[in-house]
Amino acid sequence: STPPAREDSLSEAQWAKFLEFSESHLFAGPVAASILAAELTDVPELVYRFCTSILELNGIRNRQIMSVIEDAGLALNESGITPVFFKGAAALLCDIYAEPSHRFLSDIDLLIPDMLGDQAIEALENAGFVRTDPNDFVVPHCIEVMVCKRRGVAIDLHREILIPELQPILPCTDMLANVEKRRLPSGLRFAVPSPTHQVVINVAHGQLQDRSYLWNFQPLKYLYELHRLEKRYQDAIKWEEVTSRFATAGHRAPLELHRYQAARLFDTDNLPDVSFRVRLKYGCTVLMTENEAIFWVYSRLFSPFVWLRDVLSDRVRLRRTLHKIRRFSWWRERVRRFFSSEPRVMKSR
């Protein structure tokens, strides 16, 4: 007989919200695997079906991505280029996750030295990849976005790992000098960042480039990946170098917070020694230097102005924003009526 449901069991509506939340963080893979492994008796059948389906479908998707990685990498090898894969592509190639289906990827991030950009684009075009619209995906640290239309996978060709304001944390030259070169059975020659630099990239993207620290947001995908990186590499990660890079760039507090959050969520027996102790955030107190405290207050008090500055500094984003405003006919009509209407005269009694 089926045991009675616990008092703290979730309803179907609560399960739906929980799974929707995990999907919004691109974290549904580990969540689904955990639910299936726990063999809970009070989980609705629809939840089990969702978990099984999402792992199966993402496994198929990641196998397609791996085939695109091999096709693109071999084409670049023939052109004399050794591609450097990072972020999600490196996680798949380095077996960071227990199963490839646990990692969600939106595209393939690939570093190419700027002087080899045109050569890499030509090699990929000869292999069947096509360029995207130049008005799409335009960011200063990227060369081009190429698409494999047959499998629906995009390759983001980077000239730098991070956006310009974060490049002092990990300059491209530093990372290229310490890459780990590898080879697949298919003959593909490629490289991935060192374990230390994979951690730096994880924290810099999760907290700073994606603005999670700025908006007081927990990036679960990046936090879980940091946990997996620590389990995979252990002593190979040079934490002194990681701390030095973020501290020198004035971003030590986001690093400390990221490490603590990851440990608190996924490895509570090994919480790191949080050296900064002042601010309460997710049950973690973090002390900041004076400059970091000023940045923290500024970013939260004036975050709309930070957004406006970013929009004005990015011509593509500004053009899209203005286009949306022009299409907002209701607002346009209200403004027109306001400026064209006669001033109202108060009637005397």
mmCIF file of C-alpha atoms in Angstrom:
data_model
loop_
_atom_site.group_PDB
_atom_site.id
_atom_site.type_symbol
_atom_site.label_atom_id
_atom_site.label_comp_id
_atom_site.label_asym_id
_atom_site.label_seq_id
_atom_site.Cartn_x
_atom_site.Cartn_y
_atom_site.Cartn_z
ATOM 1 C CA SER A 1 0.000 0.000 0.000
ATOM 2 C CA THR A 2 1.107 3.561 -0.686
ATOM 3 C CA PRO A 3 2.192 5.377 2.474
ATOM 4 C CA PRO A 4 0.184 8.476 3.373
ATOM 5 C CA ALA A 5 1.468 11.826 2.119
ATOM 6 C CA ARG A 6 3.469 13.887 4.576
ATOM 7 C CA GLU A 7 1.980 17.044 6.034
ATOM 8 C CA ASP A 8 4.588 19.124 4.225
ATOM 9 C CA SER A 9 3.828 17.565 0.833
ATOM 10 C CA LEU A 10 3.487 19.986 -2.055
ATOM 11 C CA SER A 11 0.313 20.346 -4.051
ATOM 12 C CA GLU A 12 0.395 20.062 -7.836
ATOM 13 C CA ALA A 13 0.205 23.866 -8.109
ATOM 14 C CA GLN A 14 3.171 24.241 -5.746
ATOM 15 C CA TRP A 15 5.134 21.623 -7.710
ATOM 16 C CA ALA A 16 4.368 23.532 -10.911
ATOM 17 C CA LYS A 17 5.689 26.791 -9.408
ATOM 18 C CA PHE A 18 8.778 25.030 -8.100
ATOM 19 C CA LEU A 19 9.595 23.459 -11.477
ATOM 20 C CA GLU A 20 8.896 26.733 -13.279
ATOM 21 C CA PHE A 21 11.319 28.435 -10.885
ATOM 22 C CA SER A 22 14.007 25.834 -11.578
ATOM 23 C CA GLU A 23 13.520 26.247 -15.330
ATOM 24 C CA SER A 24 13.848 30.030 -15.089
ATOM 25 C CA HIS A 25 17.304 29.479 -13.553
ATOM 26 C CA LEU A 26 18.267 26.900 -16.239
ATOM 27 C CA PHE A 27 18.560 24.545 -13.278
ATOM 28 C CA ALA A 28 15.847 22.021 -14.089
ATOM 29 C CA GLY A 29 18.355 19.277 -14.975
ATOM 30 C CA PRO A 30 19.896 18.802 -11.491
ATOM 31 C CA VAL A 31 16.483 19.312 -9.868
ATOM 32 C CA ALA A 32 14.867 16.628 -12.041
ATOM 33 C CA ALA A 33 17.733 14.203 -11.403
ATOM 34 C CA SER A 34 17.457 14.769 -7.630
ATOM 35 C CA ILE A 35 13.685 14.183 -7.624
ATOM 36 C CA LEU A 36 14.044 10.927 -9.566
ATOM 37 C CA ALA A 37 16.936 9.725 -7.391
ATOM 38 C CA ALA A 38 15.051 10.426 -4.140
ATOM 39 C CA GLU A 39 12.192 8.066 -5.109
ATOM 40 C CA LEU A 40 9.641 10.088 -3.173
ATOM 41 C CA THR A 41 6.205 8.526 -2.756
ATOM 42 C CA ASP A 42 4.191 11.740 -2.591
ATOM 43 C CA VAL A 43 5.283 13.277 -5.887
ATOM 44 C CA PRO A 44 2.522 13.644 -8.519
ATOM 45 C CA GLU A 45 2.840 11.455 -11.597
ATOM 46 C CA LEU A 46 3.016 14.533 -13.834
ATOM 47 C CA VAL A 47 6.120 15.708 -11.957
ATOM 48 C CA TYR A 48 7.842 12.362 -12.552
ATOM 49 C CA ARG A 49 6.947 12.517 -16.222
ATOM 50 C CA PHE A 50 8.267 16.079 -16.445
ATOM 51 C CA CYS A 51 11.576 15.116 -14.803
ATOM 52 C CA THR A 52 12.057 12.091 -17.044
ATOM 53 C CA SER A 53 11.166 14.026 -20.183
ATOM 54 C CA ILE A 54 13.339 17.048 -19.484
ATOM 55 C CA LEU A 55 16.421 14.906 -18.814
ATOM 56 C CA GLU A 56 15.793 12.822 -21.933
ATOM 57 C CA LEU A 57 15.219 15.863 -24.160
ATOM 58 C CA ASN A 58 18.172 17.806 -22.790
ATOM 59 C CA GLY A 59 20.353 14.727 -23.247
ATOM 60 C CA ILE A 60 19.369 14.655 -26.931
ATOM 61 C CA ARG A 61 20.022 18.390 -27.220
ATOM 62 C CA ASN A 62 23.467 18.119 -25.616
ATOM 63 C CA ARG A 63 24.433 15.252 -27.919
ATOM 64 C CA GLN A 64 23.555 17.520 -30.841
ATOM 65 C CA ILE A 65 25.671 20.279 -29.306
ATOM 66 C CA MET A 66 28.598 17.872 -28.879
ATOM 67 C CA SER A 67 28.382 16.915 -32.548
ATOM 68 C CA VAL A 68 28.432 20.624 -33.503
ATOM 69 C CA ILE A 69 31.447 21.147 -31.216
ATOM 70 C CA GLU A 70 33.277 18.369 -33.048
ATOM 71 C CA ASP A 71 32.276 19.603 -36.519
ATOM 72 C CA ALA A 72 33.270 23.197 -35.755
ATOM 73 C CA GLY A 73 36.449 22.187 -33.949
ATOM 74 C CA LEU A 74 37.632 19.914 -36.766
ATOM 75 C CA ALA A 75 36.950 22.651 -39.317
ATOM 76 C CA LEU A 76 39.041 25.073 -37.252
ATOM 77 C CA ASN A 77 41.796 22.459 -36.834
ATOM 78 C CA GLU A 78 42.011 22.098 -40.621
ATOM 79 C CA SER A 79 42.519 25.864 -40.776
ATOM 80 C CA GLY A 80 45.357 25.661 -38.241
ATOM 81 C CA ILE A 81 43.343 26.961 -35.263
ATOM 82 C CA THR A 82 43.071 25.249 -31.872
ATOM 83 C CA PRO A 83 39.714 26.390 -30.420
ATOM 84 C CA VAL A 84 39.408 27.200 -26.716
ATOM 85 C CA PHE A 85 35.995 26.177 -25.353
ATOM 86 C CA PHE A 86 34.719 27.633 -22.084
ATOM 87 C CA LYS A 87 31.600 27.886 -19.908
ATOM 88 C CA GLY A 88 28.981 25.246 -20.839
ATOM 89 C CA ALA A 89 30.980 23.715 -23.696
ATOM 90 C CA ALA A 90 33.953 23.214 -21.376
ATOM 91 C CA ALA A 91 31.641 21.680 -18.757
ATOM 92 C CA LEU A 92 30.517 19.051 -21.285
ATOM 93 C CA LEU A 93 34.015 18.372 -22.597
ATOM 94 C CA CYS A 94 35.529 18.092 -19.096
ATOM 95 C CA ASP A 95 32.745 15.924 -17.581
ATOM 96 C CA ILE A 96 31.995 18.488 -14.867
ATOM 97 C CA TYR A 97 28.454 17.153 -14.345
ATOM 98 C CA ALA A 98 27.436 13.672 -13.289
ATOM 99 C CA GLU A 99 25.432 13.412 -16.536
ATOM 100 C CA PRO A 100 25.610 15.673 -19.608
ATOM 101 C CA SER A 101 21.825 16.066 -19.495
ATOM 102 C CA HIS A 102 22.123 18.024 -16.227
ATOM 103 C CA ARG A 103 23.690 21.072 -17.939
ATOM 104 C CA PHE A 104 21.514 23.419 -20.010
ATOM 105 C CA LEU A 105 23.328 25.244 -22.845
ATOM 106 C CA SER A 106 21.991 28.071 -24.972
ATOM 107 C CA ASP A 107 25.034 28.218 -27.274
ATOM 108 C CA ILE A 108 28.695 27.212 -27.626
ATOM 109 C CA ASP A 109 31.214 29.710 -26.273
ATOM 110 C CA LEU A 110 34.478 29.609 -28.191
ATOM 111 C CA LEU A 111 37.535 31.832 -27.778
ATOM 112 C CA ILE A 112 39.467 32.810 -30.901
ATOM 113 C CA PRO A 113 42.420 35.273 -30.876
ATOM 114 C CA ASP A 114 41.283 38.468 -32.574
ATOM 115 C CA MET A 115 43.886 38.226 -35.341
ATOM 116 C CA LEU A 116 42.466 34.826 -36.356
ATOM 117 C CA GLY A 117 38.837 35.984 -36.395
ATOM 118 C CA ASP A 118 38.401 36.265 -40.175
ATOM 119 C CA GLN A 119 40.212 32.960 -40.709
ATOM 120 C CA ALA A 120 37.938 31.221 -38.186
ATOM 121 C CA ILE A 121 34.772 32.665 -39.764
ATOM 122 C CA GLU A 122 35.868 31.512 -43.220
ATOM 123 C CA ALA A 123 36.633 27.989 -41.922
ATOM 124 C CA LEU A 124 33.216 27.728 -40.257
ATOM 125 C CA GLU A 125 31.406 29.047 -43.339
ATOM 126 C CA ASN A 126 33.156 26.406 -45.449
ATOM 127 C CA ALA A 127 31.880 23.799 -42.938
ATOM 128 C CA GLY A 128 28.260 24.910 -43.430
ATOM 129 C CA PHE A 129 27.849 27.455 -40.640
ATOM 130 C CA VAL A 130 26.173 30.778 -41.429
ATOM 131 C CA ARG A 131 26.539 34.242 -39.972
ATOM 132 C CA THR A 132 23.717 35.860 -38.040
ATOM 133 C CA ASP A 133 22.205 39.263 -38.653
ATOM 134 C CA PRO A 134 24.889 41.823 -37.680
ATOM 135 C CA ASN A 135 22.290 43.662 -35.561
ATOM 136 C CA ASP A 136 21.780 40.583 -33.386
ATOM 137 C CA PHE A 137 24.033 39.425 -30.563
ATOM 138 C CA VAL A 138 26.408 42.358 -31.008
ATOM 139 C CA VAL A 139 28.584 42.674 -27.902
ATOM 140 C CA PRO A 140 32.050 44.241 -27.709
ATOM 141 C CA HIS A 141 33.897 41.108 -26.561
ATOM 142 C CA CYS A 142 32.546 38.922 -29.396
ATOM 143 C CA ILE A 143 33.703 38.597 -33.010
ATOM 144 C CA GLU A 144 30.702 36.907 -34.623
ATOM 145 C CA VAL A 145 27.865 34.467 -33.954
ATOM 146 C CA MET A 146 27.750 31.512 -36.349
ATOM 147 C CA VAL A 147 24.789 29.133 -36.582
ATOM 148 C CA CYS A 148 24.503 25.489 -37.588
ATOM 149 C CA LYS A 149 21.005 25.651 -39.073
ATOM 150 C CA ARG A 150 20.758 21.898 -39.512
ATOM 151 C CA ARG A 151 20.927 21.347 -35.741
ATOM 152 C CA GLY A 152 19.827 24.783 -34.515
ATOM 153 C CA VAL A 153 22.976 25.462 -32.485
ATOM 154 C CA ALA A 154 24.806 28.806 -32.297
ATOM 155 C CA ILE A 155 28.543 29.299 -31.803
ATOM 156 C CA ASP A 156 29.573 32.533 -30.087
ATOM 157 C CA LEU A 157 33.073 33.455 -31.285
ATOM 158 C CA HIS A 158 34.750 35.500 -28.538
ATOM 159 C CA ARG A 159 37.805 37.712 -28.755
ATOM 160 C CA GLU A 160 37.708 38.155 -24.962
ATOM 161 C CA ILE A 161 36.269 36.097 -22.129
ATOM 162 C CA LEU A 162 34.503 38.953 -20.330
ATOM 163 C CA ILE A 163 32.924 42.302 -21.162
ATOM 164 C CA PRO A 164 35.402 45.238 -21.269
ATOM 165 C CA GLU A 165 34.823 46.519 -17.738
ATOM 166 C CA LEU A 166 35.486 43.056 -16.273
ATOM 167 C CA GLN A 167 38.473 42.092 -18.428
ATOM 168 C CA PRO A 168 41.019 43.136 -15.746
ATOM 169 C CA ILE A 169 39.779 40.159 -13.701
ATOM 170 C CA LEU A 170 40.925 37.677 -16.354
ATOM 171 C CA PRO A 171 42.652 39.096 -19.442
ATOM 172 C CA CYS A 172 42.501 36.874 -22.502
ATOM 173 C CA THR A 173 46.318 36.624 -22.631
ATOM 174 C CA ASP A 174 46.468 35.264 -19.068
ATOM 175 C CA MET A 175 43.925 32.585 -19.810
ATOM 176 C CA LEU A 176 45.518 31.521 -23.110
ATOM 177 C CA ALA A 177 48.883 31.149 -21.384
ATOM 178 C CA ASN A 178 47.454 28.545 -18.982
ATOM 179 C CA VAL A 179 44.982 26.527 -21.079
ATOM 180 C CA GLU A 180 44.849 22.731 -20.911
ATOM 181 C CA LYS A 181 45.185 21.152 -24.355
ATOM 182 C CA ARG A 182 43.144 17.998 -25.018
ATOM 183 C CA ARG A 183 42.196 15.651 -27.838
ATOM 184 C CA LEU A 184 39.010 13.686 -28.563
ATOM 185 C CA PRO A 185 38.906 10.208 -30.158
ATOM 186 C CA SER A 186 37.527 11.865 -33.311
ATOM 187 C CA GLY A 187 40.853 13.682 -33.698
ATOM 188 C CA LEU A 188 39.590 17.076 -32.514
ATOM 189 C CA ARG A 189 42.371 19.148 -30.927
ATOM 190 C CA PHE A 190 41.049 21.768 -28.525
ATOM 191 C CA ALA A 191 41.804 23.535 -25.257
ATOM 192 C CA VAL A 192 39.880 24.507 -22.126
ATOM 193 C CA PRO A 193 40.729 27.024 -19.377
ATOM 194 C CA SER A 194 42.697 25.787 -16.379
ATOM 195 C CA PRO A 195 40.608 24.722 -13.333
ATOM 196 C CA THR A 196 41.462 28.014 -11.604
ATOM 197 C CA HIS A 197 40.368 30.082 -14.582
ATOM 198 C CA GLN A 198 37.178 28.039 -15.010
ATOM 199 C CA VAL A 199 36.268 29.100 -11.469
ATOM 200 C CA VAL A 200 37.110 32.756 -12.240
ATOM 201 C CA ILE A 201 34.919 32.660 -15.362
ATOM 202 C CA ASN A 202 32.079 31.028 -13.407
ATOM 203 C CA VAL A 203 32.057 33.696 -10.688
ATOM 204 C CA ALA A 204 32.614 36.639 -13.041
ATOM 205 C CA HIS A 205 29.717 35.599 -15.299
ATOM 206 C CA GLY A 206 27.398 34.470 -12.521
ATOM 207 C CA GLN A 207 27.719 37.500 -10.246
ATOM 208 C CA LEU A 208 29.059 40.378 -12.340
ATOM 209 C CA GLN A 209 28.530 39.992 -16.087
ATOM 210 C CA ASP A 210 24.955 38.730 -15.647
ATOM 211 C CA ARG A 211 24.474 41.348 -12.875
ATOM 212 C CA SER A 212 23.220 38.879 -10.261
ATOM 213 C CA TYR A 213 25.160 40.669 -7.515
ATOM 214 C CA LEU A 214 23.846 44.032 -8.683
ATOM 215 C CA TRP A 215 20.208 42.912 -8.659
ATOM 216 C CA ASN A 216 20.412 40.805 -5.477
ATOM 217 C CA PHE A 217 19.745 37.592 -7.409
ATOM 218 C CA GLN A 218 20.979 34.040 -6.751
ATOM 219 C CA PRO A 219 22.257 32.489 -10.025
ATOM 220 C CA LEU A 220 21.528 28.842 -9.195
ATOM 221 C CA LYS A 221 23.020 27.478 -12.427
ATOM 222 C CA TYR A 222 26.378 29.121 -11.752
ATOM 223 C CA LEU A 223 26.322 28.274 -8.030
ATOM 224 C CA TYR A 224 25.738 24.598 -8.769
ATOM 225 C CA GLU A 225 28.417 24.616 -11.449
ATOM 226 C CA LEU A 226 30.914 26.055 -8.955
ATOM 227 C CA HIS A 227 30.036 23.170 -6.628
ATOM 228 C CA ARG A 228 30.635 20.699 -9.468
ATOM 229 C CA LEU A 229 33.942 22.379 -10.399
ATOM 230 C CA GLU A 230 35.156 22.072 -6.807
ATOM 231 C CA LYS A 231 34.192 18.392 -6.725
ATOM 232 C CA ARG A 232 35.823 17.732 -10.098
ATOM 233 C CA TYR A 233 39.130 19.557 -9.591
ATOM 234 C CA GLN A 234 39.486 19.848 -5.774
ATOM 235 C CA ASP A 235 43.110 20.806 -4.995
ATOM 236 C CA ALA A 236 43.860 21.826 -8.595
ATOM 237 C CA ILE A 237 41.980 25.108 -8.014
ATOM 238 C CA LYS A 238 44.325 27.861 -6.792
ATOM 239 C CA TRP A 239 42.015 29.845 -4.550
ATOM 240 C CA GLU A 240 44.734 32.366 -3.702
ATOM 241 C CA GLU A 241 44.925 33.368 -7.359
ATOM 242 C CA VAL A 242 41.124 33.503 -7.668
ATOM 243 C CA THR A 243 40.849 35.770 -4.611
ATOM 244 C CA SER A 244 43.724 37.962 -5.778
ATOM 245 C CA ARG A 245 42.170 38.517 -9.206
ATOM 246 C CA PHE A 246 38.796 39.622 -7.818
ATOM 247 C CA ALA A 247 40.287 41.666 -4.980
ATOM 248 C CA THR A 248 42.624 43.543 -7.343
ATOM 249 C CA ALA A 249 39.661 44.417 -9.579
ATOM 250 C CA GLY A 250 37.598 45.558 -6.570
ATOM 251 C CA HIS A 251 35.130 42.652 -6.650
ATOM 252 C CA ARG A 252 36.109 40.483 -3.698
ATOM 253 C CA ALA A 253 32.688 40.695 -2.026
ATOM 254 C CA PRO A 254 30.832 39.080 -4.980
ATOM 255 C CA LEU A 255 33.421 36.277 -4.977
ATOM 256 C CA GLU A 256 33.021 35.631 -1.238
ATOM 257 C CA LEU A 257 29.247 35.704 -1.554
ATOM 258 C CA HIS A 258 29.274 33.340 -4.551
ATOM 259 C CA ARG A 259 31.449 30.777 -2.749
ATOM 260 C CA TYR A 260 29.370 30.943 0.411
ATOM 261 C CA GLN A 261 26.052 30.635 -1.414
ATOM 262 C CA ALA A 262 27.261 27.625 -3.411
ATOM 263 C CA ALA A 263 28.523 25.859 -0.289
ATOM 264 C CA ARG A 264 25.420 26.703 1.724
ATOM 265 C CA LEU A 265 23.130 25.332 -0.972
ATOM 266 C CA PHE A 266 25.076 22.253 -2.087
ATOM 267 C CA ASP A 267 27.830 21.467 0.432
ATOM 268 C CA THR A 268 26.786 22.596 3.912
ATOM 269 C CA ASP A 269 29.483 20.503 5.603
ATOM 270 C CA ASN A 270 32.264 22.550 4.004
ATOM 271 C CA LEU A 271 31.244 26.191 4.304
ATOM 272 C CA PRO A 272 34.173 28.450 3.339
ATOM 273 C CA ASP A 273 35.680 30.815 5.850
ATOM 274 C CA VAL A 274 33.945 34.090 5.024
ATOM 275 C CA SER A 275 36.534 36.707 5.807
ATOM 276 C CA PHE A 276 34.228 39.656 5.109
ATOM 277 C CA ARG A 277 31.634 39.985 7.859
ATOM 278 C CA VAL A 278 29.092 42.784 7.778
ATOM 279 C CA ARG A 279 26.244 42.494 5.398
ATOM 280 C CA LEU A 280 23.332 40.137 5.757
ATOM 281 C CA LYS A 281 22.456 38.394 2.514
ATOM 282 C CA TYR A 282 20.788 34.996 2.221
ATOM 283 C CA GLY A 283 21.816 34.230 5.804
ATOM 284 C CA CYS A 284 25.441 35.065 5.067
ATOM 285 C CA THR A 285 27.281 38.054 6.550
ATOM 286 C CA VAL A 286 29.900 39.511 4.282
ATOM 287 C CA LEU A 287 32.265 42.363 5.148
ATOM 288 C CA MET A 288 33.193 44.736 2.349
ATOM 289 C CA THR A 289 35.975 47.244 2.006
ATOM 290 C CA GLU A 290 34.976 50.903 1.980
ATOM 291 C CA ASN A 291 35.130 51.126 -1.818
ATOM 292 C CA GLU A 292 33.053 47.965 -2.230
ATOM 293 C CA ALA A 293 30.498 49.245 0.298
ATOM 294 C CA ILE A 294 30.162 52.489 -1.649
ATOM 295 C CA PHE A 295 29.677 50.496 -4.874
ATOM 296 C CA TRP A 296 27.075 48.289 -3.158
ATOM 297 C CA VAL A 297 25.041 51.294 -1.933
ATOM 298 C CA TYR A 298 25.393 53.042 -5.295
ATOM 299 C CA SER A 299 24.321 50.011 -7.306
ATOM 300 C CA ARG A 300 21.174 49.526 -5.223
ATOM 301 C CA LEU A 301 20.157 53.156 -4.900
ATOM 302 C CA PHE A 302 20.863 54.056 -8.512
ATOM 303 C CA SER A 303 20.348 50.771 -10.327
ATOM 304 C CA PRO A 304 17.870 52.341 -12.830
ATOM 305 C CA PHE A 305 20.600 54.813 -13.789
ATOM 306 C CA VAL A 306 23.073 51.957 -14.232
ATOM 307 C CA TRP A 307 20.589 50.363 -16.641
ATOM 308 C CA LEU A 308 20.132 53.663 -18.473
ATOM 309 C CA ARG A 309 23.910 54.120 -18.766
ATOM 310 C CA ASP A 310 24.225 50.629 -20.245
ATOM 311 C CA VAL A 311 21.448 51.287 -22.738
ATOM 312 C CA LEU A 312 22.957 54.576 -23.876
ATOM 313 C CA SER A 313 26.422 53.033 -24.256
ATOM 314 C CA ASP A 314 25.152 50.158 -26.414
ATOM 315 C CA ARG A 315 23.915 51.426 -29.785
ATOM 316 C CA VAL A 316 22.161 48.183 -30.723
ATOM 317 C CA ARG A 317 20.329 47.989 -27.400
ATOM 318 C CA LEU A 318 19.477 51.694 -27.598
ATOM 319 C CA ARG A 319 18.051 51.262 -31.115
ATOM 320 C CA ARG A 320 15.895 48.344 -29.973
ATOM 321 C CA THR A 321 14.698 50.255 -26.917
ATOM 322 C CA LEU A 322 13.757 53.289 -28.997
ATOM 323 C CA HIS A 323 11.987 51.021 -31.485
ATOM 324 C CA LYS A 324 9.888 49.546 -28.662
ATOM 325 C CA ILE A 325 9.039 53.028 -27.416
ATOM 326 C CA ARG A 326 7.965 54.121 -30.907
ATOM 327 C CA ARG A 327 5.734 51.081 -31.210
ATOM 328 C CA PHE A 328 4.040 51.872 -27.933
ATOM 329 C CA SER A 329 1.143 53.680 -29.617
ATOM 330 C CA TRP A 330 -0.865 54.248 -26.441
ATOM 331 C CA TRP A 331 1.950 56.191 -24.844
ATOM 332 C CA ARG A 332 2.606 58.115 -28.057
ATOM 333 C CA GLU A 333 -1.043 59.085 -28.331
ATOM 334 C CA ARG A 334 -1.201 60.206 -24.704
ATOM 335 C CA VAL A 335 1.877 62.402 -25.178
ATOM 336 C CA ARG A 336 0.433 63.875 -28.370
ATOM 337 C CA ARG A 337 -2.857 64.720 -26.660
ATOM 338 C CA PHE A 338 -1.070 66.249 -23.689
ATOM 339 C CA PHE A 339 0.968 68.671 -25.777
ATOM 340 C CA SER A 340 -1.792 69.508 -28.248
ATOM 341 C CA SER A 341 -4.646 70.075 -25.771
ATOM 342 C CA GLU A 342 -5.853 73.521 -24.735
ATOM 343 C CA PRO A 343 -4.929 74.567 -21.206
ATOM 344 C CA ARG A 344 -7.801 74.055 -18.813
ATOM 345 C CA VAL A 345 -9.388 77.185 -17.321
ATOM 346 C CA MET A 346 -10.771 76.981 -13.824
ATOM 347 C CA LYS A 347 -14.368 78.221 -13.722
ATOM 348 C CA SER A 348 -15.107 80.695 -10.965
ATOM 349 C CA ARG A 349 -18.154 80.004 -8.886
#
